[in-house]
Amino acid sequence: QLRDGPAWEPLVRFLDRGATVVGITGSMLTTHSKRFWDDVPLEHRQHGKVLLAVEGGAVLYRSDETGQPKRCALFDEMLSRHGVEKFSQEVIDKLVAIGQRGIRTFYSALASDPSLQACISGFAFSNGATFVQDSANNDASVTLDTEVFPRVEVRGELGSVVFVGVPTASVGGPGDHAFTIYQDVFGVSENVQGTRTGRLCFDCIPKGISKELVLTFLLERGEISKGWSVAIGDRPNGNDRGMTLLHPASAADPPSIP
């Protein structure tokens, strides 16, 4: 929950001083309405000072008069003009198969060389021998249930596919090679963008969807201003790149940053 973390009090003070806060996540609304939206004080939501974009920037929510998230129709119209297309079922099926194969590849390597388990230390893994072997031998489930791990998710109306279960920032282990493990996604369709997200995920989203597009939309409408905005992302060279590159001096510039 946002309220339980160190960012909550500074964020509220920021809002109290008239700031606008835009959350952009690869997750779905059902996840971040609980983790983010509901924790922001009601008065700030009702005053239109809080926005939330989900599914990598595919859907933008504002607040209705009661403080509940309401989909932004103008943003939907803009996406339509940009020609963003949802994944076909054929593309979804191919991506799911690639994700399942990649996850098995990772856990097979882990099972055959236990020393590689050092690369996942610090993650919330149930990494006993039985768990690793089961993950190596069986396809990851296709589900949105966050209690299932590893898994493959098919998210939202655009059909984005997310592989959950391979560390994307581990040093010296298979997680360093997430792009290699999942490299076949780039040959499925010209409409597929693949990128590492967070600590354990690899997102496959339709071409044209990005966090930058959300901020560009808000900039063009004058709802945020260059020089008066701060973009913060934990993946400046990953799925947050388009957002952080809007800074004059971006943390995404040094190639050494994952």
Coordinates of C-alpha atoms in Angstrom, one line a residue, residues 128-222:
G128 CA 13.3 -24.7 -2.6
A129 CA 14.4 -27.6 -4.8
T130 CA 10.9 -28.9 -5.4
F131 CA 9.6 -25.4 -6.4
V132 CA 12.5 -24.9 -8.9
Q133 CA 12.2 -28.4 -10.4
D134 CA 8.4 -28.0 -10.8
S135 CA 8.9 -24.6 -12.5
A136 CA 11.5 -26.2 -14.8
N137 CA 9.2 -29.1 -15.8
N138 CA 5.8 -27.4 -16.1
D139 CA 4.4 -24.5 -18.0
A140 CA 3.7 -21.4 -16.0
S141 CA 0.0 -20.9 -15.5
V142 CA -1.8 -18.2 -17.5
T143 CA -3.6 -16.2 -14.8
L144 CA -4.0 -12.8 -13.2
D145 CA -3.8 -14.3 -9.7
T146 CA -0.8 -12.6 -8.0
E147 CA -0.6 -15.5 -5.6
V148 CA 0.5 -17.8 -8.5
F149 CA 4.3 -17.7 -9.3
P150 CA 5.7 -18.0 -11.8
R151 CA 2.9 -17.0 -14.2
V152 CA 2.0 -15.5 -17.5
E153 CA -0.6 -12.7 -17.5
V154 CA -2.9 -11.6 -20.4
R155 CA -3.9 -8.1 -19.4
G156 CA -6.7 -5.7 -20.4
E157 CA -8.6 -5.1 -23.6
L158 CA -5.4 -4.7 -25.7
G159 CA -4.2 -8.2 -24.8
S160 CA -0.8 -7.2 -23.4
V161 CA 1.1 -10.3 -22.3
V162 CA 3.4 -10.2 -19.2
F163 CA 5.9 -12.9 -18.1
V164 CA 6.3 -13.0 -14.3
G165 CA 9.0 -15.0 -12.7
V166 CA 12.5 -14.3 -14.1
P167 CA 14.6 -11.7 -12.3
T168 CA 15.3 -9.0 -14.9
A169 CA 18.1 -7.2 -12.9
S170 CA 20.1 -10.0 -11.3
V171 CA 23.8 -9.8 -11.7
G172 CA 25.8 -12.7 -13.1
G173 CA 22.8 -15.1 -13.6
P174 CA 20.2 -16.0 -16.2
G175 CA 18.2 -12.9 -15.2
D176 CA 20.9 -10.8 -17.0
H177 CA 19.7 -12.4 -20.2
A178 CA 16.0 -11.8 -20.0
F179 CA 16.1 -10.4 -23.6
T180 CA 17.8 -13.6 -24.7
I181 CA 15.4 -15.9 -22.9
Y182 CA 12.4 -14.0 -24.4
Q183 CA 14.1 -12.8 -27.7
D184 CA 11.5 -14.6 -29.9
V185 CA 8.8 -12.1 -28.9
F186 CA 10.4 -9.6 -31.3
G187 CA 9.7 -11.9 -34.3
V188 CA 6.0 -12.5 -33.5
S189 CA 4.6 -9.3 -35.0
E190 CA 5.7 -5.8 -35.9
N191 CA 3.0 -4.7 -33.4
V192 CA 4.8 -6.2 -30.4
Q193 CA 7.0 -4.1 -28.1
G194 CA 9.0 -6.1 -25.5
T195 CA 10.7 -4.6 -22.4
R196 CA 11.9 -5.5 -18.9
T197 CA 9.7 -4.1 -16.1
G198 CA 10.1 -4.0 -12.4
R199 CA 12.2 -6.8 -10.9
L200 CA 10.6 -9.9 -12.2
C201 CA 8.5 -9.0 -15.3
F202 CA 8.9 -8.8 -19.0
D203 CA 6.0 -6.9 -20.8
C204 CA 4.8 -7.4 -24.3
I205 CA 2.6 -4.5 -25.3
P206 CA 1.1 -3.2 -28.5
K207 CA 3.3 -0.8 -30.5
G208 CA 2.5 2.8 -29.8
I209 CA 1.6 2.3 -26.1
S210 CA 4.1 4.0 -23.8
K211 CA 4.3 6.0 -20.6
E212 CA 5.7 8.9 -22.7
L213 CA 2.4 9.0 -24.7
V214 CA 0.5 9.7 -21.4
L215 CA 2.8 12.6 -20.5
T216 CA 2.7 14.0 -24.0
F217 CA -1.1 14.0 -23.9
L218 CA -1.1 15.9 -20.6
L219 CA 1.6 18.3 -21.8
E220 CA -0.4 19.1 -25.0
R221 CA -3.4 19.9 -22.9
G222 CA -1.5 22.1 -20.5

